[in-house]
mmCIF file with all atom_site columns, C-alpha atoms and ligand atoms in Angstrom:
data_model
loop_
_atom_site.group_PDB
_atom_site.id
_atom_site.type_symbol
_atom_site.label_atom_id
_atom_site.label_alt_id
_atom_site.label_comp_id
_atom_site.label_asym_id
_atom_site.label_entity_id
_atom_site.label_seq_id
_atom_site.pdbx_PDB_ins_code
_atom_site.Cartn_x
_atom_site.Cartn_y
_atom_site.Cartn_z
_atom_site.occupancy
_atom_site.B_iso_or_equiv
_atom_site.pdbx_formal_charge
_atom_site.auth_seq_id
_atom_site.auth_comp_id
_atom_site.auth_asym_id
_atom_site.auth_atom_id
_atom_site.pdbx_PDB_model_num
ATOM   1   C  CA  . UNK D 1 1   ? -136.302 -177.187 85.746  1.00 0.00 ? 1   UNK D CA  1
ATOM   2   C  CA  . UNK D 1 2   ? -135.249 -180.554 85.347  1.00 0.00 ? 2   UNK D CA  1
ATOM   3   C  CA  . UNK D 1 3   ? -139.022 -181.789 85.544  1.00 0.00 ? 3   UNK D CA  1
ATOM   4   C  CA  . UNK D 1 4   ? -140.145 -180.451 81.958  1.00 0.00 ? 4   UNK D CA  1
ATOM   5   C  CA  . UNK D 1 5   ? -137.543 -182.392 80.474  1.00 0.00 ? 5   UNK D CA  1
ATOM   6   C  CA  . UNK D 1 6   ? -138.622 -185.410 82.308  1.00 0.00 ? 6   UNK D CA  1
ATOM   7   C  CA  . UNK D 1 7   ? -142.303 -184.577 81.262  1.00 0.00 ? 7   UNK D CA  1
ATOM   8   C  CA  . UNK D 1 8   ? -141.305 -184.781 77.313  1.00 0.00 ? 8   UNK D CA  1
ATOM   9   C  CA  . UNK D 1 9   ? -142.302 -187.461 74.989  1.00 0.00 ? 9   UNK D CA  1
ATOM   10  C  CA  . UNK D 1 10  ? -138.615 -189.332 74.846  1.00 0.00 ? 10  UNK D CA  1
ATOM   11  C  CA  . UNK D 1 11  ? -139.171 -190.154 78.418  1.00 0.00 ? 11  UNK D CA  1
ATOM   12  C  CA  . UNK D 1 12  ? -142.502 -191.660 78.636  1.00 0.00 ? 12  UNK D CA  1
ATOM   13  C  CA  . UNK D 1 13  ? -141.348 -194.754 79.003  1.00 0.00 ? 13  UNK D CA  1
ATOM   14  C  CA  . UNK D 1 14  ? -138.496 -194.101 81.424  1.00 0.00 ? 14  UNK D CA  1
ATOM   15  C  CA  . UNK D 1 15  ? -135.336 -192.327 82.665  1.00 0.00 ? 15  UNK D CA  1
ATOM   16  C  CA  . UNK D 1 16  ? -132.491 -192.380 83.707  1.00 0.00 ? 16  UNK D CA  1
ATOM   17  C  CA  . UNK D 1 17  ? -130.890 -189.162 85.746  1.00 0.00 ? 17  UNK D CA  1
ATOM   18  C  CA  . UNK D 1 18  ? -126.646 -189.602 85.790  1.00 0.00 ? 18  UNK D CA  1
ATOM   19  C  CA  . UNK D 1 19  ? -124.880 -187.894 88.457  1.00 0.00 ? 19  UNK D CA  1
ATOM   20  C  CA  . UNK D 1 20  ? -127.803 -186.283 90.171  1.00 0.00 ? 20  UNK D CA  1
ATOM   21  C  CA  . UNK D 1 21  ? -128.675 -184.823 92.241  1.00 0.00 ? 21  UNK D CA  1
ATOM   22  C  CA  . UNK D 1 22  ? -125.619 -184.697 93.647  1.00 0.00 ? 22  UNK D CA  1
ATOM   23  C  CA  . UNK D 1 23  ? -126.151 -183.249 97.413  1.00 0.00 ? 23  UNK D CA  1
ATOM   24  C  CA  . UNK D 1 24  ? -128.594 -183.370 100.059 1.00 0.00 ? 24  UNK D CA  1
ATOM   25  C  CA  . UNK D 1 25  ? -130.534 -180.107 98.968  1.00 0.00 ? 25  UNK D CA  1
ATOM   26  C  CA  . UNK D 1 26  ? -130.909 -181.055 94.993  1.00 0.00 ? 26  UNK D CA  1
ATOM   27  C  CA  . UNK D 1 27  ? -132.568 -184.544 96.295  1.00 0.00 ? 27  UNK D CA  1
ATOM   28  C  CA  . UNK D 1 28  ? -134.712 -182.871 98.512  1.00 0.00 ? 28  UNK D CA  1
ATOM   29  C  CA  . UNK D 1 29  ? -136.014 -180.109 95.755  1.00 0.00 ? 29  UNK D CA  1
ATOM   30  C  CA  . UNK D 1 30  ? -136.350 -183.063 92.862  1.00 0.00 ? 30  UNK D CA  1
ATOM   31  C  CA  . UNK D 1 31  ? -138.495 -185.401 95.503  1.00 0.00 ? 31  UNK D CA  1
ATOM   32  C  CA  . UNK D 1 32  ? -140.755 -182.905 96.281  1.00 0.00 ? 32  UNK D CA  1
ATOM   33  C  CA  . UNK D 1 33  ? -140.756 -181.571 92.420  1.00 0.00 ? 33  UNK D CA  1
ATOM   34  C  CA  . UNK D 1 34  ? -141.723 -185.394 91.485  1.00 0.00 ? 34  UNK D CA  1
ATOM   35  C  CA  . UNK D 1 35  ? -144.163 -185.747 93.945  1.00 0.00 ? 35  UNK D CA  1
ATOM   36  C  CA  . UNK D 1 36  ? -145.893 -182.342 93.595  1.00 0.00 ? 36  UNK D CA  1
ATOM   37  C  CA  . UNK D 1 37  ? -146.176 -183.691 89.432  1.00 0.00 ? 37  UNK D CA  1
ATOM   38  C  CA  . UNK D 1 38  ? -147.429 -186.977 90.497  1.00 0.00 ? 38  UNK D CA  1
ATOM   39  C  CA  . UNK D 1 39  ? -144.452 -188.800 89.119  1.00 0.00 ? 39  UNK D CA  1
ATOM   40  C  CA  . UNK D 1 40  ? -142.948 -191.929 90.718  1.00 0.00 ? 40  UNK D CA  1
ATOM   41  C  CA  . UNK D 1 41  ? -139.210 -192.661 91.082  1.00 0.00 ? 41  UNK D CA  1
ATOM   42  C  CA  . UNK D 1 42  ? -138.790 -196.743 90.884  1.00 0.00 ? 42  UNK D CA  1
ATOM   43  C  CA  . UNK D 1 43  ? -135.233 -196.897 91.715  1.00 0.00 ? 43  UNK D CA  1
ATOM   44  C  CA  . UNK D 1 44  ? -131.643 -195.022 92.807  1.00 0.00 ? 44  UNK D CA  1
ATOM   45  C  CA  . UNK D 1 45  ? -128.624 -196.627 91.855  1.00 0.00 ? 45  UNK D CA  1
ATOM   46  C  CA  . UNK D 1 46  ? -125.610 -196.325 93.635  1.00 0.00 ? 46  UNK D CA  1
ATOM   47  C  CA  . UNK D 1 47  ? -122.316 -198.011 92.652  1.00 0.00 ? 47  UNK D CA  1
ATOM   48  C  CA  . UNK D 1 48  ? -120.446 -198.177 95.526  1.00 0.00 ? 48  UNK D CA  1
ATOM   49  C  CA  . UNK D 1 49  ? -116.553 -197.918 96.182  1.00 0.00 ? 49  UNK D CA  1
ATOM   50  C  CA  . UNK D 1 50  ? -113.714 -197.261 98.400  1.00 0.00 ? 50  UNK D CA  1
ATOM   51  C  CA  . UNK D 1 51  ? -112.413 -193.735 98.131  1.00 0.00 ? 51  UNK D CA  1
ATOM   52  C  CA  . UNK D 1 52  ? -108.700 -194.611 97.397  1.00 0.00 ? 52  UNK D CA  1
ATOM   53  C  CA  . UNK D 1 53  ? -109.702 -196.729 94.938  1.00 0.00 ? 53  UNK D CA  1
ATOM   54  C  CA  . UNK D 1 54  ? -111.870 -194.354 93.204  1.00 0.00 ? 54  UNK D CA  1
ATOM   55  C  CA  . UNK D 1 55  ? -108.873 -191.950 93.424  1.00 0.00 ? 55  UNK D CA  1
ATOM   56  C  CA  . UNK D 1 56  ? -106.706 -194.358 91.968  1.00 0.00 ? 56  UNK D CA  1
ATOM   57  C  CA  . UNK D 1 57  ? -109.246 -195.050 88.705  1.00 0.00 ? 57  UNK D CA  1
ATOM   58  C  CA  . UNK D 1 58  ? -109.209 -191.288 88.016  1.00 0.00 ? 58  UNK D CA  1
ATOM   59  C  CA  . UNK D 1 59  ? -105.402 -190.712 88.767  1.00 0.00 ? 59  UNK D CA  1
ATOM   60  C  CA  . UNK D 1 60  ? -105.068 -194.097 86.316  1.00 0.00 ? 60  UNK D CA  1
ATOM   61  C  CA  . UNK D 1 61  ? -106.549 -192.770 83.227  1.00 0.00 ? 61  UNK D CA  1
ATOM   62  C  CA  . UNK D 1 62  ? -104.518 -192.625 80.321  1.00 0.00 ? 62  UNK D CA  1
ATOM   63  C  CA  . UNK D 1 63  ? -105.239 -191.242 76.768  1.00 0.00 ? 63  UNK D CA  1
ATOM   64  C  CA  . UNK D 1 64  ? -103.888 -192.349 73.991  1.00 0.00 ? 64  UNK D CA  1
ATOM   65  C  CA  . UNK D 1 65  ? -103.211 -189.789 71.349  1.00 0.00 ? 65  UNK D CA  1
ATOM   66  C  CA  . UNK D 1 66  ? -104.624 -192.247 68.388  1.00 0.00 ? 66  UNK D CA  1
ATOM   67  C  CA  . UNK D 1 67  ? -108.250 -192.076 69.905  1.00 0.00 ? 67  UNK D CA  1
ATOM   68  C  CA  . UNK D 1 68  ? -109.733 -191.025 73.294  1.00 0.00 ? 68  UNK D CA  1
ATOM   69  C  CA  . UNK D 1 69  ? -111.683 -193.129 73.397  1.00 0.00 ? 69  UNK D CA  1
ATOM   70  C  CA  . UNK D 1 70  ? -109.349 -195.973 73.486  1.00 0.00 ? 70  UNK D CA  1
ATOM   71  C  CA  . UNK D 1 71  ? -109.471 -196.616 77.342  1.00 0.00 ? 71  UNK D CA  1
ATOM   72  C  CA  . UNK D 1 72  ? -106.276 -197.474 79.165  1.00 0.00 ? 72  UNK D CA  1
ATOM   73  C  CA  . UNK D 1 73  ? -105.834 -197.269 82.951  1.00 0.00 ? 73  UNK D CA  1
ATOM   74  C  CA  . UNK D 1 74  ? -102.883 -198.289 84.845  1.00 0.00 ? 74  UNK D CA  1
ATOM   75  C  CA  . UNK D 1 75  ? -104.860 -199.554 87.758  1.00 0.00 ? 75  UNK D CA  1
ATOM   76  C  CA  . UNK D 1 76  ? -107.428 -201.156 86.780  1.00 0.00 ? 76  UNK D CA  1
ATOM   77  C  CA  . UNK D 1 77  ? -106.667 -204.701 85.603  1.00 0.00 ? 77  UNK D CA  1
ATOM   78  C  CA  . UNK D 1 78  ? -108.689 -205.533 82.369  1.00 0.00 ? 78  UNK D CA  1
ATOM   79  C  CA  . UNK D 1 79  ? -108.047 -202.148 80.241  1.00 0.00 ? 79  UNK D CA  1
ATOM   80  C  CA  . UNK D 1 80  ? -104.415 -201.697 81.762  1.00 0.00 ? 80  UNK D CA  1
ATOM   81  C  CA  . UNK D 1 81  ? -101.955 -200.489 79.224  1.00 0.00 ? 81  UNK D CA  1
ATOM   82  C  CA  . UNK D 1 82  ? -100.145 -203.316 77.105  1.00 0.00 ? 82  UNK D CA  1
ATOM   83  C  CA  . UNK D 1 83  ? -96.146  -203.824 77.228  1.00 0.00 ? 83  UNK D CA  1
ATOM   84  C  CA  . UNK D 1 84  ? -94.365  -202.781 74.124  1.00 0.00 ? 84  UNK D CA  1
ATOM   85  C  CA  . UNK D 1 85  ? -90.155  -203.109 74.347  1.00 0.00 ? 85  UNK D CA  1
ATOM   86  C  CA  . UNK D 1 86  ? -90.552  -202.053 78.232  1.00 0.00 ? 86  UNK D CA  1
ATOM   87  C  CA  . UNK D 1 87  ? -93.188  -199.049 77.405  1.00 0.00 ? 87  UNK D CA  1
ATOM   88  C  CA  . UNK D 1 88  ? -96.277  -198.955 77.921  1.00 0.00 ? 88  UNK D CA  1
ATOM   89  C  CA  . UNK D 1 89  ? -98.786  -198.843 74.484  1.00 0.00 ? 89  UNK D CA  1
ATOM   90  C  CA  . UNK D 1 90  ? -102.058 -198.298 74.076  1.00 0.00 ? 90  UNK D CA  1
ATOM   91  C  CA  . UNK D 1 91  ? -103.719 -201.813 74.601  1.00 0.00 ? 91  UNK D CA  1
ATOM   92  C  CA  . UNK D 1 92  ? -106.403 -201.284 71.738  1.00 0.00 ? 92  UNK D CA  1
ATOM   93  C  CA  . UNK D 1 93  ? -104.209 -199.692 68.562  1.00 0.00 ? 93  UNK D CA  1
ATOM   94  C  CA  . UNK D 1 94  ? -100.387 -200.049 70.003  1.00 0.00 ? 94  UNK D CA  1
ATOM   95  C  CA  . UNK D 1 95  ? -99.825  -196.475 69.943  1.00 0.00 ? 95  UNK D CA  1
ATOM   96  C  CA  . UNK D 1 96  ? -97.202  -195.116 72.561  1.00 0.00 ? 96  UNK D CA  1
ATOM   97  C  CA  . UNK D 1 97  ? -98.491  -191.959 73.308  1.00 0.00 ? 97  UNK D CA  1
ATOM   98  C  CA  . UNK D 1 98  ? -100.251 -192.368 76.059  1.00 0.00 ? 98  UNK D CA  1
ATOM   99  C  CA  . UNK D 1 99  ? -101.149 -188.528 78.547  1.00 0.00 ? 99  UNK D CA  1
ATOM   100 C  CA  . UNK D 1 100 ? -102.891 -188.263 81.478  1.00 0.00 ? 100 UNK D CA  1
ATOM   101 C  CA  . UNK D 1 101 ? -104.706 -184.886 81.948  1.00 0.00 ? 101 UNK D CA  1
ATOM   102 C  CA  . UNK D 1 102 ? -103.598 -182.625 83.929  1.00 0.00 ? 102 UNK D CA  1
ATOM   103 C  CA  . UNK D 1 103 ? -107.042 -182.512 86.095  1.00 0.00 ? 103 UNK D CA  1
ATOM   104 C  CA  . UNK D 1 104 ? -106.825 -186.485 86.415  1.00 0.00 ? 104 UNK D CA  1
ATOM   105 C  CA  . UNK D 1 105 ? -103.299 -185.773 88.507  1.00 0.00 ? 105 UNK D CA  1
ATOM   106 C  CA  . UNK D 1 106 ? -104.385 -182.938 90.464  1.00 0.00 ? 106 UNK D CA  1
ATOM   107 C  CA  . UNK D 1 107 ? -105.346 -184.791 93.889  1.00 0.00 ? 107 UNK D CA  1
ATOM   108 C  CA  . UNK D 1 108 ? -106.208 -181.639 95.977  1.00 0.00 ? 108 UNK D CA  1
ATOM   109 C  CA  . UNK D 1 109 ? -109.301 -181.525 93.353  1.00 0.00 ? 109 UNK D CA  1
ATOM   110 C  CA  . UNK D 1 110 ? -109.809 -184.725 93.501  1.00 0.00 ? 110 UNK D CA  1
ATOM   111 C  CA  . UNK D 1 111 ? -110.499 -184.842 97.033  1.00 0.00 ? 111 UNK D CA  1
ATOM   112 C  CA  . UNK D 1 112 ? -111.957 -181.994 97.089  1.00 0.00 ? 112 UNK D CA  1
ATOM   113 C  CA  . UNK D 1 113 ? -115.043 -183.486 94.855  1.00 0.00 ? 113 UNK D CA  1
ATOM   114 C  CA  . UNK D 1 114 ? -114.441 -186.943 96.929  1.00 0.00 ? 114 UNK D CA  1
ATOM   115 C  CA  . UNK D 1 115 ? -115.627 -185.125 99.635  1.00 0.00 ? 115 UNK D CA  1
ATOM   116 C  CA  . UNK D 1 116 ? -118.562 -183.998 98.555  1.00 0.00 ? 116 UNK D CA  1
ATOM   117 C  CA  . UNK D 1 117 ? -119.582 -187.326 97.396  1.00 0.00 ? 117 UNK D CA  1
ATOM   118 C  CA  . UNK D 1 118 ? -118.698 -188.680 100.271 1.00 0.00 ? 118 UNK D CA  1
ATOM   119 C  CA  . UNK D 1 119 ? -120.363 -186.652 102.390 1.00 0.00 ? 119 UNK D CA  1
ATOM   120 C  CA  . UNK D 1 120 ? -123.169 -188.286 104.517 1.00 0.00 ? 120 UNK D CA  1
ATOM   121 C  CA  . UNK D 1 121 ? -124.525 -185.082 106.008 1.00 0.00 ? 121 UNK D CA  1
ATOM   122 C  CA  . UNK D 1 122 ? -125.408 -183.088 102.657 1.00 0.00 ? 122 UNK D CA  1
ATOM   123 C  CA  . UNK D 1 123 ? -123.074 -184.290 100.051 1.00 0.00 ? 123 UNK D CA  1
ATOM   124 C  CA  . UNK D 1 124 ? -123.958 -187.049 97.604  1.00 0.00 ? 124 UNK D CA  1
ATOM   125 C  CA  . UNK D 1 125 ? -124.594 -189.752 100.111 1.00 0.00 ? 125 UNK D CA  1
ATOM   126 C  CA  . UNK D 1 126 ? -126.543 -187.689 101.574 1.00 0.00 ? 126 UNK D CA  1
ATOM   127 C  CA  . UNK D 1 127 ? -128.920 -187.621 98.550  1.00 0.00 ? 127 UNK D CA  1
ATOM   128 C  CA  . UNK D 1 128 ? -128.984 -191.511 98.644  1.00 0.00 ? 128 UNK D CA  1
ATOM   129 C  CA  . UNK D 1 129 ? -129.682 -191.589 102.368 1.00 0.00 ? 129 UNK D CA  1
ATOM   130 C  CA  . UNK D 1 130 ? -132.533 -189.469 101.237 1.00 0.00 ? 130 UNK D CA  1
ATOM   131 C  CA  . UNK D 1 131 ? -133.795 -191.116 99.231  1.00 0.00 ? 131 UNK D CA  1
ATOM   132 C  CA  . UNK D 1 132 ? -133.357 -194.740 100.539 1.00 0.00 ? 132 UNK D CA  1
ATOM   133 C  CA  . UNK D 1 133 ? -136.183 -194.393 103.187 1.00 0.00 ? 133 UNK D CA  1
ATOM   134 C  CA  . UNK D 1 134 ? -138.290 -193.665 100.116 1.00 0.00 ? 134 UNK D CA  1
ATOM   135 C  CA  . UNK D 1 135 ? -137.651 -195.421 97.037  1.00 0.00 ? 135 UNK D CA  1
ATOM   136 C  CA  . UNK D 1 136 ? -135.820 -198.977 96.430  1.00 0.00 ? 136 UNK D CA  1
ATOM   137 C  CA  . UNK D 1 137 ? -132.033 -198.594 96.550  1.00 0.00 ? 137 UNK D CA  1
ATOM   138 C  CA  . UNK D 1 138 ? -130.083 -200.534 94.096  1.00 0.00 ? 138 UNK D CA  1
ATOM   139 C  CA  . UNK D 1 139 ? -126.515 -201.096 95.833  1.00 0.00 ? 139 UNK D CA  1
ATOM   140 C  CA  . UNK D 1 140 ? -123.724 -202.488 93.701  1.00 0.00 ? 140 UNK D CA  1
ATOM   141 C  CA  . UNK D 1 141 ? -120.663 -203.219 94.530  1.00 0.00 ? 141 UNK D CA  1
ATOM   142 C  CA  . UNK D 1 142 ? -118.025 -201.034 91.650  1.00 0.00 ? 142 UNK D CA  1
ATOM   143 C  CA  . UNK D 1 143 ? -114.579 -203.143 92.597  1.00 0.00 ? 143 UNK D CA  1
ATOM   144 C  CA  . UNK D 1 144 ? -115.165 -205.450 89.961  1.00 0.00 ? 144 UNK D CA  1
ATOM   145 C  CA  . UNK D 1 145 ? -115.261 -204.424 85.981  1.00 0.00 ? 145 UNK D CA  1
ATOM   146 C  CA  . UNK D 1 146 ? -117.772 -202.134 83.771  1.00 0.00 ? 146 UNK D CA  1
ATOM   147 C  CA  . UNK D 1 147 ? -118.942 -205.863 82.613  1.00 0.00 ? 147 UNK D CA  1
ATOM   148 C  CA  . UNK D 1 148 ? -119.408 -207.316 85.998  1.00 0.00 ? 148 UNK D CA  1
ATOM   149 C  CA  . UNK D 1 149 ? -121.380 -204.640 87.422  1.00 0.00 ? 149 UNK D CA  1
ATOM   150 C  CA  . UNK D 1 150 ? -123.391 -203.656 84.670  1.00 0.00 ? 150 UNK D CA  1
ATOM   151 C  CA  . UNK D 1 151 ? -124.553 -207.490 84.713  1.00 0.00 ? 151 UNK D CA  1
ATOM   152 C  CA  . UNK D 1 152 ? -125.632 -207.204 88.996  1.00 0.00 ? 152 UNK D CA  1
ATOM   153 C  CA  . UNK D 1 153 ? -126.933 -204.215 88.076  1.00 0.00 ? 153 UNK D CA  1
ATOM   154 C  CA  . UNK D 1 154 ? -129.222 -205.935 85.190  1.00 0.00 ? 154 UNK D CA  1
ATOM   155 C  CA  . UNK D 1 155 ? -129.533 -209.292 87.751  1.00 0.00 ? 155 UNK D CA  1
ATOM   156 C  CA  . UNK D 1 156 ? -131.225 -206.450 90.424  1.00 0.00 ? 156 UNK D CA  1
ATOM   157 C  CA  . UNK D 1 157 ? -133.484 -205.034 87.865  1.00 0.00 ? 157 UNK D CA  1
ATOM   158 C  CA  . UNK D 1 158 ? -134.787 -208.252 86.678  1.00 0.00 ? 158 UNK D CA  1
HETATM 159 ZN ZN1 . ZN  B 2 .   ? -105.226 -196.301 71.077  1.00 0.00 ? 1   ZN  B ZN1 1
#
């Protein structure tokens, strides 16, 4: 299970689990898996934000056929594509090839894992309901840019 890999010698001095658990029953199983090892959980970190606008970032993404990793999003302000004789170009290397996937578009899917996210009865907010009688809840608020809310985040930490 997930425990032996927390119980290796890269993570003695911390860790950091991304995207889990994910539902009521994988937070209840790794709480009582940490406490039966003794181990202590300091904080759970949820980035909060509205479900249409979540929808929106996914639906936004863009590749650009350069690099993928080049990130370009039609609805998010400060990576939105740049303007290039009335297309839109890459806003890192100017290229005009810019896809979305074809799982970023399909929005049955997407709301489909929305909904288990935003679940408060066993989905992923159930997990953090879980855990917030239990261990300190870092909320932050995810409107704002990768920038702005990794520096609350750090702000919260301190
Ligand atoms: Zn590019």
């Amino acid at each position: 299970m997930i425990l032996n890999r927390l119980q290796e010698a890269d993570c003695k001095s911390g860790w950091l689990l991304d995207g889990f658990p994910r539902n009521l029953a994988q937070a209840e199983a790794l709480g009582k898996a940490l406490q039966d090892a003794g181990m202590k959980l300091d904080y759970v970190i949820e980035i909060l934000l509205d479900r249409e606008i979540a929808k929106k970032r996914i639906m936004g993404r863009r590749l650009c056929a350069t690099d993928n990793n080049h990130p370009n999003n039609i609805f998010i302000d400060a990576i939105k594509p740049a303007e290039k004789d009335g297309k839109p170009v890459c806003r890192i290397c100017d290229c005009d090839k810019l896809t979305a996937r074809a799982d970023d578009q399909d929005e049955g899917a997407i709301d489909k894992r929305h909904g288990i996210y935003y679940d408060t009865k066993t989905g992923t907010l159930a997990a953090v309901n879980y855990f917030r009688a239990r261990v300190k809840i870092i909320d932050l608020d995810g409107t704002p840019g990768v920038k702005e809310v990794s520096q609350a985040l750090l702000a919260k930490l301190a």
